[in-house]
GROMACS .gro file of C-alpha atoms in nm:
model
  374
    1UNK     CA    1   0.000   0.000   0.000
    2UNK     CA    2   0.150   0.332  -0.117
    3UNK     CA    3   0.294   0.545   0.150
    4UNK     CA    4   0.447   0.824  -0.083
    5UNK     CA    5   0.306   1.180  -0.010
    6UNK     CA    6   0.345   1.235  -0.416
    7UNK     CA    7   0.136   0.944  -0.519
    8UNK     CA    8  -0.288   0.945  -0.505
    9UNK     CA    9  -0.236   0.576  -0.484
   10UNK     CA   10  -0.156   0.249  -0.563
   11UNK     CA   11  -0.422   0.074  -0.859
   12UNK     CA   12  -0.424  -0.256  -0.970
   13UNK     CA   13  -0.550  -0.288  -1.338
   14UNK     CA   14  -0.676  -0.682  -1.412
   15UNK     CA   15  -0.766  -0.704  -1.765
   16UNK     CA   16  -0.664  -0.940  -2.026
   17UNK     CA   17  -0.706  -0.731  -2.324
   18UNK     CA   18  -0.411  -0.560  -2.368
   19UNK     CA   19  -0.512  -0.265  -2.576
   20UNK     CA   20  -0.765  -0.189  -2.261
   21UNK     CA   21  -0.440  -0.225  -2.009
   22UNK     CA   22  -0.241   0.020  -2.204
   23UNK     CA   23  -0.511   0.291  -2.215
   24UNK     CA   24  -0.567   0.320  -1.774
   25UNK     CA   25  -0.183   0.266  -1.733
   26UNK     CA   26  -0.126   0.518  -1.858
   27UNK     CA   27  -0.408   0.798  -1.775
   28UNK     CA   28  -0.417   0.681  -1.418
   29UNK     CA   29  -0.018   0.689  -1.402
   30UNK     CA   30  -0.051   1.065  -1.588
   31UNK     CA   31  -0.353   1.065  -1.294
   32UNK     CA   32  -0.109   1.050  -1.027
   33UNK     CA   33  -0.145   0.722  -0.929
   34UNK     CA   34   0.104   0.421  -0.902
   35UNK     CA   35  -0.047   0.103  -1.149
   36UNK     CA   36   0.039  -0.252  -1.159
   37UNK     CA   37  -0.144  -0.493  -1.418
   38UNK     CA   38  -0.237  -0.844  -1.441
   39UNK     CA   39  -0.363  -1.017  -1.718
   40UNK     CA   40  -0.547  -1.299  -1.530
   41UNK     CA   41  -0.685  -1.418  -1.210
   42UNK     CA   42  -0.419  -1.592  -1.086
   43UNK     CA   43  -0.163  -1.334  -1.156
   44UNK     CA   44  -0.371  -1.086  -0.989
   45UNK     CA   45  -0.423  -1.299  -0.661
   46UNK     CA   46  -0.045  -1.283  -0.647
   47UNK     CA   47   0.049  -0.940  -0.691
   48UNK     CA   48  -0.270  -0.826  -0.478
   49UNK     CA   49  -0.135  -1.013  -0.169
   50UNK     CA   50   0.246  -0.958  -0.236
   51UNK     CA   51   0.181  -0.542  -0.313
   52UNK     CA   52  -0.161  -0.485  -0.164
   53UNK     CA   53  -0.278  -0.216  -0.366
   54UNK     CA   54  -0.534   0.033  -0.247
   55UNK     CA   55  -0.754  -0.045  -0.507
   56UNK     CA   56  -0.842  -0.327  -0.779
   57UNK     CA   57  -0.975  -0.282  -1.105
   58UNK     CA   58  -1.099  -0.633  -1.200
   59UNK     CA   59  -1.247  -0.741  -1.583
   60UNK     CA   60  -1.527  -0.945  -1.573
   61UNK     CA   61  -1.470  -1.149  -1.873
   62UNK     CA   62  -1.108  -1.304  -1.891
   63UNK     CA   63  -0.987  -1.689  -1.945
   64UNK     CA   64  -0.908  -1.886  -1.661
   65UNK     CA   65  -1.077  -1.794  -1.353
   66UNK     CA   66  -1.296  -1.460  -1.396
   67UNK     CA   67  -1.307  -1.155  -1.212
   68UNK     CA   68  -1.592  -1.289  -1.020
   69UNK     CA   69  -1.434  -1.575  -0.865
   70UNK     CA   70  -1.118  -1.381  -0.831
   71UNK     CA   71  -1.306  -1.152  -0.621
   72UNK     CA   72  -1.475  -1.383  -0.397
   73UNK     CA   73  -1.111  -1.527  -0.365
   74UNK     CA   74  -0.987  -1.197  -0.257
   75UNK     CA   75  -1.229  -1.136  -0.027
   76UNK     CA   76  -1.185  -1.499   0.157
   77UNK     CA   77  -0.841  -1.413   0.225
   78UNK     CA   78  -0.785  -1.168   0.574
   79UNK     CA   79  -0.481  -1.017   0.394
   80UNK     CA   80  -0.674  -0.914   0.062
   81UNK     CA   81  -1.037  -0.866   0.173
   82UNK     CA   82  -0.977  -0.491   0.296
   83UNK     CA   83  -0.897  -0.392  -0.113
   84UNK     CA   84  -1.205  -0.206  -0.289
   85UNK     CA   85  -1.269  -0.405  -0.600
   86UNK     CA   86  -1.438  -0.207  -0.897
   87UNK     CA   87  -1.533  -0.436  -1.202
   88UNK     CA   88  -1.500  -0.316  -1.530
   89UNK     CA   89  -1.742  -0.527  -1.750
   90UNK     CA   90  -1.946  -0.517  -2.105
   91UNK     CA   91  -2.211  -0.706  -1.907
   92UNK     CA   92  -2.522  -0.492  -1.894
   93UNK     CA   93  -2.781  -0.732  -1.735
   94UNK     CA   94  -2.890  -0.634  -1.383
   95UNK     CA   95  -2.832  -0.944  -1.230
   96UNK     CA   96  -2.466  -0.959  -1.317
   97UNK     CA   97  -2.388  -0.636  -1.179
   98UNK     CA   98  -2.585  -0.771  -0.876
   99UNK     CA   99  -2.381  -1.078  -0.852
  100UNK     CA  100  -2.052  -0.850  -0.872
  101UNK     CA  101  -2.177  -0.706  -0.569
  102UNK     CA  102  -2.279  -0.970  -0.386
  103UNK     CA  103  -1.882  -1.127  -0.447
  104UNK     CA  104  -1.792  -0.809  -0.260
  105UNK     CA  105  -1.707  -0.548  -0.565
  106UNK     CA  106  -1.788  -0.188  -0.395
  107UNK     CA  107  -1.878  -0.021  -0.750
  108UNK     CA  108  -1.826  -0.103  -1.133
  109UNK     CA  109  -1.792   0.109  -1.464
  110UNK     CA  110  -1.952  -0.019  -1.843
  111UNK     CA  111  -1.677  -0.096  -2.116
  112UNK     CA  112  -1.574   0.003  -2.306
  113UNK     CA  113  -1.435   0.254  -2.005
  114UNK     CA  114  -1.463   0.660  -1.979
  115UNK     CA  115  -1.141   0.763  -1.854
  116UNK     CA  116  -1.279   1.068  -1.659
  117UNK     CA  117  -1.606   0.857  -1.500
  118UNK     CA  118  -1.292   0.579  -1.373
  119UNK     CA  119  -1.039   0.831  -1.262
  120UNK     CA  120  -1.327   0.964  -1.068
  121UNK     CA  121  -1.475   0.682  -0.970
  122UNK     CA  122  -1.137   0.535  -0.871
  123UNK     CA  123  -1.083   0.859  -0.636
  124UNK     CA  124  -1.412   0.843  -0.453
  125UNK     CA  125  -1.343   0.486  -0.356
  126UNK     CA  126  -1.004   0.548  -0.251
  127UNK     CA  127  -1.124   0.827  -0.004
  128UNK     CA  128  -1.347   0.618   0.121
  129UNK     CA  129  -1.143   0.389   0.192
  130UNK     CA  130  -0.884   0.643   0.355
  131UNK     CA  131  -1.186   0.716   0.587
  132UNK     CA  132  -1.262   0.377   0.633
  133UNK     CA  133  -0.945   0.273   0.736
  134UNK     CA  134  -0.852   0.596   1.004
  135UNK     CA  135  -1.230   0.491   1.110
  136UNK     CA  136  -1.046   0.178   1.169
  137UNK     CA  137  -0.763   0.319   1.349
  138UNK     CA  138  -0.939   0.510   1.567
  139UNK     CA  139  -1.173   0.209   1.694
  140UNK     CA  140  -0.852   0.020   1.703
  141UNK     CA  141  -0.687   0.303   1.972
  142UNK     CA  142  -1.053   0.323   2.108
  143UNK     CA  143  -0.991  -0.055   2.194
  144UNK     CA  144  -0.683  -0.024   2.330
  145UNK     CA  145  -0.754   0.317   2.526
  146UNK     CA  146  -1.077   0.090   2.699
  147UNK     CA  147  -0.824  -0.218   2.748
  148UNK     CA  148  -0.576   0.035   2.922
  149UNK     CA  149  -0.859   0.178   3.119
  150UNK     CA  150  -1.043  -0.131   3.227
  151UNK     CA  151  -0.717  -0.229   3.329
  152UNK     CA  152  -0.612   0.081   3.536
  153UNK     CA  153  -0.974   0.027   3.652
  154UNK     CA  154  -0.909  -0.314   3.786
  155UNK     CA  155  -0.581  -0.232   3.951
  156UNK     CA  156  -0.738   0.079   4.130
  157UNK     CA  157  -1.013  -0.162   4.250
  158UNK     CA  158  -0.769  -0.426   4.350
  159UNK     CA  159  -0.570  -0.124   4.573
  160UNK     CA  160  -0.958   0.063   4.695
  161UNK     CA  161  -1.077  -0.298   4.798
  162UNK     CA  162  -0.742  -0.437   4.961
  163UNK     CA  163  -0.591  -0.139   5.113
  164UNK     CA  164  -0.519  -0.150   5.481
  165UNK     CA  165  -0.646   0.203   5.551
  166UNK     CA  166  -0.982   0.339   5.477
  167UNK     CA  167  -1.066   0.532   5.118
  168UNK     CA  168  -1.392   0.744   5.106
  169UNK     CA  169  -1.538   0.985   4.902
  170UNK     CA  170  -1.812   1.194   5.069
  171UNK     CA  171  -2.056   1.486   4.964
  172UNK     CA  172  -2.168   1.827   5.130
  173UNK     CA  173  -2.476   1.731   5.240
  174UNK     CA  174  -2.283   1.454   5.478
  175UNK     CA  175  -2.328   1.123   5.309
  176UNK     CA  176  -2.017   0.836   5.189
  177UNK     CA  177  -2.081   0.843   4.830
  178UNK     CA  178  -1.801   0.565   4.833
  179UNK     CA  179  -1.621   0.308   5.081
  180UNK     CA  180  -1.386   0.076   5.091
  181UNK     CA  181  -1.393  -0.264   5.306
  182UNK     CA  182  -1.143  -0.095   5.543
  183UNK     CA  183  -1.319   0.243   5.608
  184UNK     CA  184  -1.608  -0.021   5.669
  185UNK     CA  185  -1.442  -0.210   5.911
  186UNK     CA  186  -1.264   0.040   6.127
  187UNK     CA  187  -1.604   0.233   6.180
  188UNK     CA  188  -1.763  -0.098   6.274
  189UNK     CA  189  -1.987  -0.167   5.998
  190UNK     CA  190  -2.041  -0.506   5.813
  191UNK     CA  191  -1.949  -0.369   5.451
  192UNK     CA  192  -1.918  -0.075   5.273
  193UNK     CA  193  -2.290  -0.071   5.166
  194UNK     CA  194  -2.413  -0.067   5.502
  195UNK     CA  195  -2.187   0.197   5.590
  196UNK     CA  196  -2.319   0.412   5.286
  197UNK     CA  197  -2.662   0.352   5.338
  198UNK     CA  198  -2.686   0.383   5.735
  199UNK     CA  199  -2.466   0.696   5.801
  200UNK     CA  200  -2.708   0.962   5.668
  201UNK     CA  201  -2.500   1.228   5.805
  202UNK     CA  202  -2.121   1.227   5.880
  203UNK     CA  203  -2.109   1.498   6.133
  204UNK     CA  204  -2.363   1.388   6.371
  205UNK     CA  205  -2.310   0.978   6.326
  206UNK     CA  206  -1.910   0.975   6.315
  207UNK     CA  207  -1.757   1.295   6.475
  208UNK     CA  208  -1.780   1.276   6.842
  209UNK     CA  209  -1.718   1.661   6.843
  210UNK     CA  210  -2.061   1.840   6.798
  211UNK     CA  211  -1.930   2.097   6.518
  212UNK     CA  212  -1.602   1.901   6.390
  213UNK     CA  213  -1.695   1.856   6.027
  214UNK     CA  214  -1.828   2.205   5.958
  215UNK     CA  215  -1.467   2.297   6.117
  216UNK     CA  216  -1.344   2.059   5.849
  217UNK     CA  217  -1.533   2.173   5.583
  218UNK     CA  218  -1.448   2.527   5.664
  219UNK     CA  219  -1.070   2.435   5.620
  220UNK     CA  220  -1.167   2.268   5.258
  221UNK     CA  221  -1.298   2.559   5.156
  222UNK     CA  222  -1.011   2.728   5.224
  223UNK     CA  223  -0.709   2.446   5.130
  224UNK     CA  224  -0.692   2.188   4.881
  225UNK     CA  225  -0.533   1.931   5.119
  226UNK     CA  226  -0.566   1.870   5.425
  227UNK     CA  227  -0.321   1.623   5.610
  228UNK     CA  228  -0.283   1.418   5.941
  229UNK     CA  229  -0.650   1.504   6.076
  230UNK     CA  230  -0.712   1.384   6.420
  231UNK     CA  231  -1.054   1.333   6.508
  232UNK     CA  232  -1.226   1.141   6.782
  233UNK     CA  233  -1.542   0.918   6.621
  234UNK     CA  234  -1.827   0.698   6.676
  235UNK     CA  235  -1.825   0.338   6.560
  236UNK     CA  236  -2.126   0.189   6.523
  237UNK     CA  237  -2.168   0.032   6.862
  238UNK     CA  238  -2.097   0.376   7.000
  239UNK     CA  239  -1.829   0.273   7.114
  240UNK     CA  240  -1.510   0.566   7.021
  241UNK     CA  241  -1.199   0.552   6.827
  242UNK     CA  242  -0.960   0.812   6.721
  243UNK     CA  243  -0.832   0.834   6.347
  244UNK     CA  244  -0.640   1.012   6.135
  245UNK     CA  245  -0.780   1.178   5.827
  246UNK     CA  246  -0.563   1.264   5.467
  247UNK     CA  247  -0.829   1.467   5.262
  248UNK     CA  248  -0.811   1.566   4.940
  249UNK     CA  249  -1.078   1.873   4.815
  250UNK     CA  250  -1.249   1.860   4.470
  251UNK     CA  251  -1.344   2.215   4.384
  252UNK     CA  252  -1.515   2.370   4.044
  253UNK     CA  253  -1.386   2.616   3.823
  254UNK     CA  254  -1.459   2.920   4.044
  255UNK     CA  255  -1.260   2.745   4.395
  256UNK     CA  256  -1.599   2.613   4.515
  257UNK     CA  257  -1.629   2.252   4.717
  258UNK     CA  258  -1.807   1.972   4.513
  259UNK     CA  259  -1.694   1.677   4.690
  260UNK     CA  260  -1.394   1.513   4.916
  261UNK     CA  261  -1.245   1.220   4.928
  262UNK     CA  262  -0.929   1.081   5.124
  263UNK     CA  263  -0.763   0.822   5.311
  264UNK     CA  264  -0.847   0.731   5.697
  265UNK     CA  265  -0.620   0.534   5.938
  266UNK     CA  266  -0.703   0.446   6.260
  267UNK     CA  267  -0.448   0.555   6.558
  268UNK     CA  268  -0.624   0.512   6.934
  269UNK     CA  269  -0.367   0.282   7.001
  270UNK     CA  270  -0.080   0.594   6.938
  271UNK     CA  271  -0.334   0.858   7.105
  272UNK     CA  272  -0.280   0.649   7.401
  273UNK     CA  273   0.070   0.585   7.379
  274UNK     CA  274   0.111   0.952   7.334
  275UNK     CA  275  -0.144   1.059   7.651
  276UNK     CA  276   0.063   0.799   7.820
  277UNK     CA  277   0.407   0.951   7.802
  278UNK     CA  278   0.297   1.315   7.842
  279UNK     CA  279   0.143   1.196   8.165
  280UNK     CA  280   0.478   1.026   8.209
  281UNK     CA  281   0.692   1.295   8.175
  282UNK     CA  282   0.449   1.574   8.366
  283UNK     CA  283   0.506   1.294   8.622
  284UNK     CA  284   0.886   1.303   8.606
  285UNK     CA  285   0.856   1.682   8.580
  286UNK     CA  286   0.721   1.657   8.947
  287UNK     CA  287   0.933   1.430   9.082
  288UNK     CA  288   1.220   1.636   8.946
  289UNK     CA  289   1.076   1.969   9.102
  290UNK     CA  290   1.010   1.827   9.412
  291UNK     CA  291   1.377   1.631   9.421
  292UNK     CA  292   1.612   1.918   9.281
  293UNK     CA  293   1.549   2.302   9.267
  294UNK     CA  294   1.378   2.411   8.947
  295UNK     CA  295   1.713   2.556   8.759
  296UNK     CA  296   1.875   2.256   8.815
  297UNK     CA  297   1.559   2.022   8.722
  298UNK     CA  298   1.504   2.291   8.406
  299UNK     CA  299   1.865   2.214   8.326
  300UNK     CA  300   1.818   1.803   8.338
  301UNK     CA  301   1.494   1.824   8.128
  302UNK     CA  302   1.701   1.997   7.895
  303UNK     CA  303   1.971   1.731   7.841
  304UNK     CA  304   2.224   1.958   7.955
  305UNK     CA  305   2.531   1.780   8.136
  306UNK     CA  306   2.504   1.671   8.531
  307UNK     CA  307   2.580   1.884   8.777
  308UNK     CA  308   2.857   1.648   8.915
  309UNK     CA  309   3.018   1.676   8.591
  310UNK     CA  310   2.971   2.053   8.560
  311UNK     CA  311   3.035   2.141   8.908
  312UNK     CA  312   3.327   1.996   9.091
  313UNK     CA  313   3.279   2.223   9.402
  314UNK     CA  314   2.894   2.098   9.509
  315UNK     CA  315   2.882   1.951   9.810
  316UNK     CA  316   2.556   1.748   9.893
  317UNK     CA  317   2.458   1.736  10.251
  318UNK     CA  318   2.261   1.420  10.423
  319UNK     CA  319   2.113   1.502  10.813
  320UNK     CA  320   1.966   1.190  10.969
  321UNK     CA  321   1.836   1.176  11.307
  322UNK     CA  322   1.982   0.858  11.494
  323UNK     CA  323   1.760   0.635  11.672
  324UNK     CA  324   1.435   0.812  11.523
  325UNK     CA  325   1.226   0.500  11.459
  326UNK     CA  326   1.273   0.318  11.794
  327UNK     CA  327   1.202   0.733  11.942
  328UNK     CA  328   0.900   0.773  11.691
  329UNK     CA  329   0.725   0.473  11.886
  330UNK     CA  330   0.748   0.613  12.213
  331UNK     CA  331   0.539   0.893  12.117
  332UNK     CA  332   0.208   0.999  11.962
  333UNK     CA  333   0.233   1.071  11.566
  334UNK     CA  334   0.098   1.473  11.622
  335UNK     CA  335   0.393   1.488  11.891
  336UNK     CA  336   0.662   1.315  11.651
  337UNK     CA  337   0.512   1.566  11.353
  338UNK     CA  338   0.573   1.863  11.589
  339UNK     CA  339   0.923   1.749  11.667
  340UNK     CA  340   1.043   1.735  11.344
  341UNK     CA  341   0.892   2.022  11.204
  342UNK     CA  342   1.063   2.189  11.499
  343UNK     CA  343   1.418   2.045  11.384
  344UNK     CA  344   1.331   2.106  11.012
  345UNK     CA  345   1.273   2.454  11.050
  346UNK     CA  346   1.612   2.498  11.254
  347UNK     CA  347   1.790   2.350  10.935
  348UNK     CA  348   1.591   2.537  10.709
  349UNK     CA  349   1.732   2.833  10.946
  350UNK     CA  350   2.110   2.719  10.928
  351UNK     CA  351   2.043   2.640  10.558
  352UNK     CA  352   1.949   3.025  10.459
  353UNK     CA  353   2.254   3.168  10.701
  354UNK     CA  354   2.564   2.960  10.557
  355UNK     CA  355   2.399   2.989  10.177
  356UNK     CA  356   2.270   2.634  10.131
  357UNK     CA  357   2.005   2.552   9.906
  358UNK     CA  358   1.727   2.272  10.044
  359UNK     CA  359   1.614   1.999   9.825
  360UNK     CA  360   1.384   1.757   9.995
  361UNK     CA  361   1.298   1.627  10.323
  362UNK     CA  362   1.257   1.220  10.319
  363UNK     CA  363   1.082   1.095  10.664
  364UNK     CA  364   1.367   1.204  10.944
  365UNK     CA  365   1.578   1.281  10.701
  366UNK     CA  366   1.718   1.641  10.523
  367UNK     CA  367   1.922   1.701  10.205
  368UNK     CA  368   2.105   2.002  10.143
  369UNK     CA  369   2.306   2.100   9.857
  370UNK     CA  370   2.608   2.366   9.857
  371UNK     CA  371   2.791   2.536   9.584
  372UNK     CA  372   2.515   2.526   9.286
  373UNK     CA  373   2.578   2.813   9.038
  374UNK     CA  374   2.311   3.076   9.089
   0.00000   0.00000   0.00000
């Protein structure tokens, strides 16, 4: 099939009559277009399938096999049946230009031939046939662009329907338009299609806090993303959970919200390790105040090297009363707490006058540091 930008075409002429041959060679090659002959059926079968012309003009009438069993022999074969056959013939009777058709021919022209009624001819079919066959090319990428996409399609359902955290989409009026099996299960529903169909409104049936979505929505409104959300919400026993929301805003030409979708994860097991060390370290805070005077405990929580390392000159002090437990049972407890609030207070005394700082009393006994940096 001719792919030169100077030539209208490739034609095969099939005619034995050679006078006939010489004439279309050469007005169709003066046409513009690129001709082979054939002066039988058989020779024509041959070149058609080795060149594969754009377009066949077949005689009716020739020894051997005619045109019109050489045209339902191009037709059977896949790699010839695509050629537009036009039969030239001297046969006038209706029901051999019906048969022609019926063999497959798209048109024919009367011998003997007008040059101008084939060249045109000849051109119409070829256009069609240039339509025909982009028609074909664009069902062909049609396929292939639906193949791609059914495929895309499948592995997107594969990742909505197996992922480990929860996909959504949801609308403005409050409803999942679309779940996955793991949104499903971490809000405590049986499938996504009970999820859809039962929550009727997301902030009043999942967000524990009253006015959390429109807070959410608000922020849409105003980002395209947002990430990391932390909300606290109902599952459907009422029970609570906390999760973690990635959202992702669909908005029309003019910035306004049509829909969201995103990604939810659920993380009650992290709130509480989180709530768990801040309680932790508020604890250790404490202990730390109530051990060591605040610059110093400031100074620990900071990372900051130990005082013993810093300060080679602090001195740490220890009083301990002797005998105070076998003393402490010989009188009441409000007498013993008298006594040593009495003693304590003389230290604390003795600790302002000589410049030592107090750190803790422990039962009977009293610590003392000297020498911290001020």
């Amino acid at each position: 099939m001719s792919d030169d930008n100077c030539n209208k075409g490739d034609i095969l002429i099939v005619d034995d009559n050679h006078t006939n041959l010489g004439v279309l060679f050469d007005f169709l090659t003066n046409s513009g277009f690129k001709v082979l002959v054939a002066q039988d059926g058989e020779s024509a079968l041959q070149k058609a399938q080795l060149a594969n012309p754009d377009l066949i003009l077949l005689d009716v009438m020739m020894p051997g096999i005619d045109g019109f069993e050489t045209c339902r022999r191009l037709k059977a074969k896949p790699s010839t049946r695509h050629i537009p056959v036009i039969f030239m013939t001297a046969l006038s009777d209706t029901v051999d230009k019906v048969r022609g058709f019926s063999f497959g021919a798209v048109d024919y022209v009367t011998k003997p031939v007008q040059q101008e009624e084939v060249r045109a001819r000849v051109t119409t079919h070829l256009t069609l046939r240039k339509l025909q066959k982009k028609l074909e090319e664009q069902n062909q990428q049609l396929q292939r662009e639906i193949e791609e996409r059914c495929q895309a399609e499948k592995k997107y359902r594969s990742i909505f329907e197996n992922a480990t955290e929860g996909i959504f989409q949801a609308n403005l009026n409050g409803r999942y338009t679309t779940a996955n099996p793991s949104l499903a299960r971490i809000l405590g529903y049986s499938s996504p299609e009970e999820l859809i169909t039962t929550i009727m409104d997301i902030g009043k049936q999942v967000y524990v806090e009253p006015m959390r979505r429109e807070d959410l929505v608000a922020l849409m409104q105003k980002y395209d993303t947002l990430n990391e959300v932390e909300s606290e919400v109902y599952r459907q026993d009422g029970s609570t959970i906390w999760i973690s929301e990635n959202i992702d805003t669909v908005k029309d030409e003019n910035g306004n919200l049509i829909y969201y979708e995103g990604t939810v994860a659920e993380i009650t097991a992290r709130r509480k390790d989180a709530v768990s060390l801040r309680d932790a370290r508020k604890r250790a805070e404490l202990l730390l105040l109530n051990i060591l005077p605040q610059p110093v405990a400031e100074r620990l929580k900071k990372g900051e090297r130990t005082i013993a390392d810093s300060f080679e000159a602090v001195t740490v002090m220890f009083a301990d009363l002797v005998d105070f437990t076998e003393f402490s049972s010989q009188i009441s407890p409000t007498e013993l707490v008298e006594i040593l609030n009495q003693i304590f207070s003389k230290f604390d005394r003795l600790a302002k006058q000589h410049g030592v700082e107090k750190i803790k009393t422990i039962g009977d006994a009293y610590m003392a540091v000297a020498g911290l940096p001020k």
